[in-house]
């Protein structure tokens, strides 16, 4: 089969919505795009444990502590699913980690903001995980099979995380005046970074067009951002909280909410490593990797010893 025939077969599978599998032929740029997106997603899950893990010991009750601990464990599992999916594309786990630790690979800019109060745990669950769900549910139908299958479980668990966050915000918004102000403050700080999570506007997104063509993505950044805003504004009304956007208003003709200008300068500044917690987050990941070296060494030594013993028994 010629290269041209391989390309035709690849395109035919995409047209018929047949999943591309690891042993299938695929263009190098398709493979590289998937490695970039899946690894960025995996890194985001792992780094995303840090701002919430910071509050496990300070949760206001045993129930809150247990729920938050379970959530952080879920995020670790999501990262492992996604690293495994990326490995099917021919890249090693160690290489993926190295790209994160050296800054070559990115993770979601949202995790470079500090968590100042307990209400931030609610805002992250409600807004950040809500935005993640909006972005990730369509990925259950992404064209690469291992990625799509990994996302099914991820999305189920993320839906619990979003409901947990909303429940925290609902409790605070119905509490004392101090608690209401805490909830509103968290919303004020996390709103704009959350809607930046969907990435740059479509006319300034270098990867969107190709990802849409290859059906890696099913919706553009702006389409997903609009859907998130439309849903979340209505949820804020239930909470009795105010979205921090003076230009936000319902557009009857469009059937959507119009919203104010996004500070893309801030977004790109954070992406480039200049956010409030960029250095702190990356240093924490490097330290964890270095401190875990003895565990990896011990596991490898045990595996090697067991391999030799099995070889001796078979001889």
PDB file of N, CA, C and O in Angstrom, residues 11 17 23 41 45 59 78-79 93 96 133 144 149 162 174 186 194 214 219 225 248 262 276 279 291 308 310-311 313:
ATOM      1  N   UNK A  11      -8.139   9.199   5.955  1.00  0.00           N
ATOM      2  CA  UNK A  11      -9.198  10.187   5.745  1.00  0.00           C
ATOM      3  C   UNK A  11     -10.576   9.531   5.694  1.00  0.00           C
ATOM      4  O   UNK A  11     -11.560  10.077   6.216  1.00  0.00           O
ATOM      5  N   UNK A  17     -16.244   8.436  10.896  1.00  0.00           N
ATOM      6  CA  UNK A  17     -16.197   8.456  12.362  1.00  0.00           C
ATOM      7  C   UNK A  17     -15.767   7.116  12.938  1.00  0.00           C
ATOM      8  O   UNK A  17     -16.261   6.673  13.985  1.00  0.00           O
ATOM      9  N   UNK A  23      -2.135   1.194  16.135  1.00  0.00           N
ATOM     10  CA  UNK A  23      -1.401   0.521  15.065  1.00  0.00           C
ATOM     11  C   UNK A  23      -1.798   1.010  13.676  1.00  0.00           C
ATOM     12  O   UNK A  23      -1.220   0.571  12.676  1.00  0.00           O
ATOM     13  N   UNK A  41      -3.022  17.772  28.663  1.00  0.00           N
ATOM     14  CA  UNK A  41      -4.173  17.396  29.473  1.00  0.00           C
ATOM     15  C   UNK A  41      -3.713  16.609  30.699  1.00  0.00           C
ATOM     16  O   UNK A  41      -4.147  16.871  31.830  1.00  0.00           O
ATOM     17  N   UNK A  45      -3.903  17.606  34.825  1.00  0.00           N
ATOM     18  CA  UNK A  45      -4.518  16.824  35.889  1.00  0.00           C
ATOM     19  C   UNK A  45      -3.560  16.686  37.076  1.00  0.00           C
ATOM     20  O   UNK A  45      -3.973  16.804  38.238  1.00  0.00           O
ATOM     21  N   UNK A  59      -9.548  21.577  55.488  1.00  0.00           N
ATOM     22  CA  UNK A  59     -10.977  21.493  55.179  1.00  0.00           C
ATOM     23  C   UNK A  59     -11.787  21.660  56.465  1.00  0.00           C
ATOM     24  O   UNK A  59     -11.361  21.230  57.541  1.00  0.00           O
ATOM     25  N   UNK A  78      -6.698  10.381  36.653  1.00  0.00           N
ATOM     26  CA  UNK A  78      -6.922  10.946  35.322  1.00  0.00           C
ATOM     27  C   UNK A  78      -5.589  11.161  34.607  1.00  0.00           C
ATOM     28  O   UNK A  78      -5.456  10.875  33.408  1.00  0.00           O
ATOM     29  N   UNK A  79      -4.621  11.696  35.339  1.00  0.00           N
ATOM     30  CA  UNK A  79      -3.310  11.914  34.742  1.00  0.00           C
ATOM     31  C   UNK A  79      -2.702  10.616  34.242  1.00  0.00           C
ATOM     32  O   UNK A  79      -2.138  10.558  33.144  1.00  0.00           O
ATOM     33  N   UNK A  93       6.849   7.528  29.046  1.00  0.00           N
ATOM     34  CA  UNK A  93       6.391   8.274  30.222  1.00  0.00           C
ATOM     35  C   UNK A  93       7.494   9.210  30.731  1.00  0.00           C
ATOM     36  O   UNK A  93       7.227  10.353  31.097  1.00  0.00           O
ATOM     37  N   UNK A  96       7.655  12.291  28.667  1.00  0.00           N
ATOM     38  CA  UNK A  96       6.535  13.183  28.971  1.00  0.00           C
ATOM     39  C   UNK A  96       6.812  13.984  30.240  1.00  0.00           C
ATOM     40  O   UNK A  96       6.585  15.190  30.289  1.00  0.00           O
ATOM     41  N   UNK A 133     -15.361  19.929  32.045  1.00  0.00           N
ATOM     42  CA  UNK A 133     -16.401  19.039  31.530  1.00  0.00           C
ATOM     43  C   UNK A 133     -16.903  19.520  30.175  1.00  0.00           C
ATOM     44  O   UNK A 133     -17.092  18.735  29.243  1.00  0.00           O
ATOM     45  N   UNK A 144      -9.182   9.795  18.043  1.00  0.00           N
ATOM     46  CA  UNK A 144      -8.170   8.806  18.469  1.00  0.00           C
ATOM     47  C   UNK A 144      -8.747   7.921  19.565  1.00  0.00           C
ATOM     48  O   UNK A 144      -9.091   8.392  20.653  1.00  0.00           O
ATOM     49  N   UNK A 149     -11.592   6.753  24.775  1.00  0.00           N
ATOM     50  CA  UNK A 149     -12.002   5.790  25.796  1.00  0.00           C
ATOM     51  C   UNK A 149     -11.567   6.234  27.189  1.00  0.00           C
ATOM     52  O   UNK A 149     -12.297   6.030  28.170  1.00  0.00           O
ATOM     53  N   UNK A 162     -17.584  18.659  39.793  1.00  0.00           N
ATOM     54  CA  UNK A 162     -18.300  19.912  39.548  1.00  0.00           C
ATOM     55  C   UNK A 162     -19.467  20.074  40.518  1.00  0.00           C
ATOM     56  O   UNK A 162     -19.707  21.156  41.058  1.00  0.00           O
ATOM     57  N   UNK A 174     -25.575  30.484  51.161  1.00  0.00           N
ATOM     58  CA  UNK A 174     -26.738  30.477  52.044  1.00  0.00           C
ATOM     59  C   UNK A 174     -26.332  30.592  53.517  1.00  0.00           C
ATOM     60  O   UNK A 174     -27.157  30.411  54.420  1.00  0.00           O
ATOM     61  N   UNK A 186     -14.353  34.496  45.743  1.00  0.00           N
ATOM     62  CA  UNK A 186     -13.779  33.387  44.981  1.00  0.00           C
ATOM     63  C   UNK A 186     -14.263  33.416  43.534  1.00  0.00           C
ATOM     64  O   UNK A 186     -13.483  33.208  42.597  1.00  0.00           O
ATOM     65  N   UNK A 194     -11.177  31.080  34.382  1.00  0.00           N
ATOM     66  CA  UNK A 194     -11.932  29.897  33.958  1.00  0.00           C
ATOM     67  C   UNK A 194     -12.357  29.988  32.499  1.00  0.00           C
ATOM     68  O   UNK A 194     -12.286  28.995  31.757  1.00  0.00           O
ATOM     69  N   UNK A 214      -9.274  17.097  11.756  1.00  0.00           N
ATOM     70  CA  UNK A 214      -8.951  15.710  12.100  1.00  0.00           C
ATOM     71  C   UNK A 214      -9.921  15.120  13.124  1.00  0.00           C
ATOM     72  O   UNK A 214      -9.765  13.988  13.539  1.00  0.00           O
ATOM     73  N   UNK A 219     -15.568  20.928  18.756  1.00  0.00           N
ATOM     74  CA  UNK A 219     -16.047  22.304  18.843  1.00  0.00           C
ATOM     75  C   UNK A 219     -14.842  23.227  18.956  1.00  0.00           C
ATOM     76  O   UNK A 219     -13.794  22.845  19.476  1.00  0.00           O
ATOM     77  N   UNK A 225     -16.504  28.077  24.908  1.00  0.00           N
ATOM     78  CA  UNK A 225     -16.526  29.175  25.882  1.00  0.00           C
ATOM     79  C   UNK A 225     -17.931  29.755  26.000  1.00  0.00           C
ATOM     80  O   UNK A 225     -18.417  30.025  27.100  1.00  0.00           O
ATOM     81  N   UNK A 248     -21.858  41.795  30.751  1.00  0.00           N
ATOM     82  CA  UNK A 248     -22.618  40.565  30.556  1.00  0.00           C
ATOM     83  C   UNK A 248     -24.109  40.871  30.402  1.00  0.00           C
ATOM     84  O   UNK A 248     -24.709  41.528  31.251  1.00  0.00           O
ATOM     85  N   UNK A 262     -12.005  39.819  27.147  1.00  0.00           N
ATOM     86  CA  UNK A 262     -11.120  38.966  27.953  1.00  0.00           C
ATOM     87  C   UNK A 262      -9.704  39.532  27.887  1.00  0.00           C
ATOM     88  O   UNK A 262      -9.241  39.954  26.825  1.00  0.00           O
ATOM     89  N   UNK A 276       1.022  33.983  38.829  1.00  0.00           N
ATOM     90  CA  UNK A 276       1.282  34.092  40.262  1.00  0.00           C
ATOM     91  C   UNK A 276       1.981  32.869  40.858  1.00  0.00           C
ATOM     92  O   UNK A 276       2.780  33.007  41.786  1.00  0.00           O
ATOM     93  N   UNK A 279       6.138  29.290  38.956  1.00  0.00           N
ATOM     94  CA  UNK A 279       7.395  28.743  39.465  1.00  0.00           C
ATOM     95  C   UNK A 279       7.146  27.795  40.627  1.00  0.00           C
ATOM     96  O   UNK A 279       7.784  26.745  40.738  1.00  0.00           O
ATOM     97  N   UNK A 291      12.189  13.437  44.829  1.00  0.00           N
ATOM     98  CA  UNK A 291      12.006  12.724  46.096  1.00  0.00           C
ATOM     99  C   UNK A 291      11.479  11.304  45.900  1.00  0.00           C
ATOM    100  O   UNK A 291      11.640  10.457  46.787  1.00  0.00           O
ATOM    101  N   UNK A 308      15.143 -12.134  36.622  1.00  0.00           N
ATOM    102  CA  UNK A 308      16.259 -13.088  36.630  1.00  0.00           C
ATOM    103  C   UNK A 308      15.845 -14.415  37.260  1.00  0.00           C
ATOM    104  O   UNK A 308      16.223 -15.489  36.817  1.00  0.00           O
ATOM    105  N   UNK A 310      12.830 -15.703  37.364  1.00  0.00           N
ATOM    106  CA  UNK A 310      11.965 -16.437  36.435  1.00  0.00           C
ATOM    107  C   UNK A 310      12.763 -17.054  35.311  1.00  0.00           C
ATOM    108  O   UNK A 310      12.449 -18.172  34.863  1.00  0.00           O
ATOM    109  N   UNK A 311      13.813 -16.382  34.872  1.00  0.00           N
ATOM    110  CA  UNK A 311      14.661 -16.910  33.816  1.00  0.00           C
ATOM    111  C   UNK A 311      15.407 -18.153  34.290  1.00  0.00           C
ATOM    112  O   UNK A 311      15.581 -19.138  33.557  1.00  0.00           O
ATOM    113  N   UNK A 313      14.391 -20.177  36.666  1.00  0.00           N
ATOM    114  CA  UNK A 313      13.429 -21.262  36.828  1.00  0.00           C
ATOM    115  C   UNK A 313      13.081 -21.903  35.493  1.00  0.00           C
ATOM    116  O   UNK A 313      12.812 -23.095  35.413  1.00  0.00           O
TER     117      UNK A 313
END
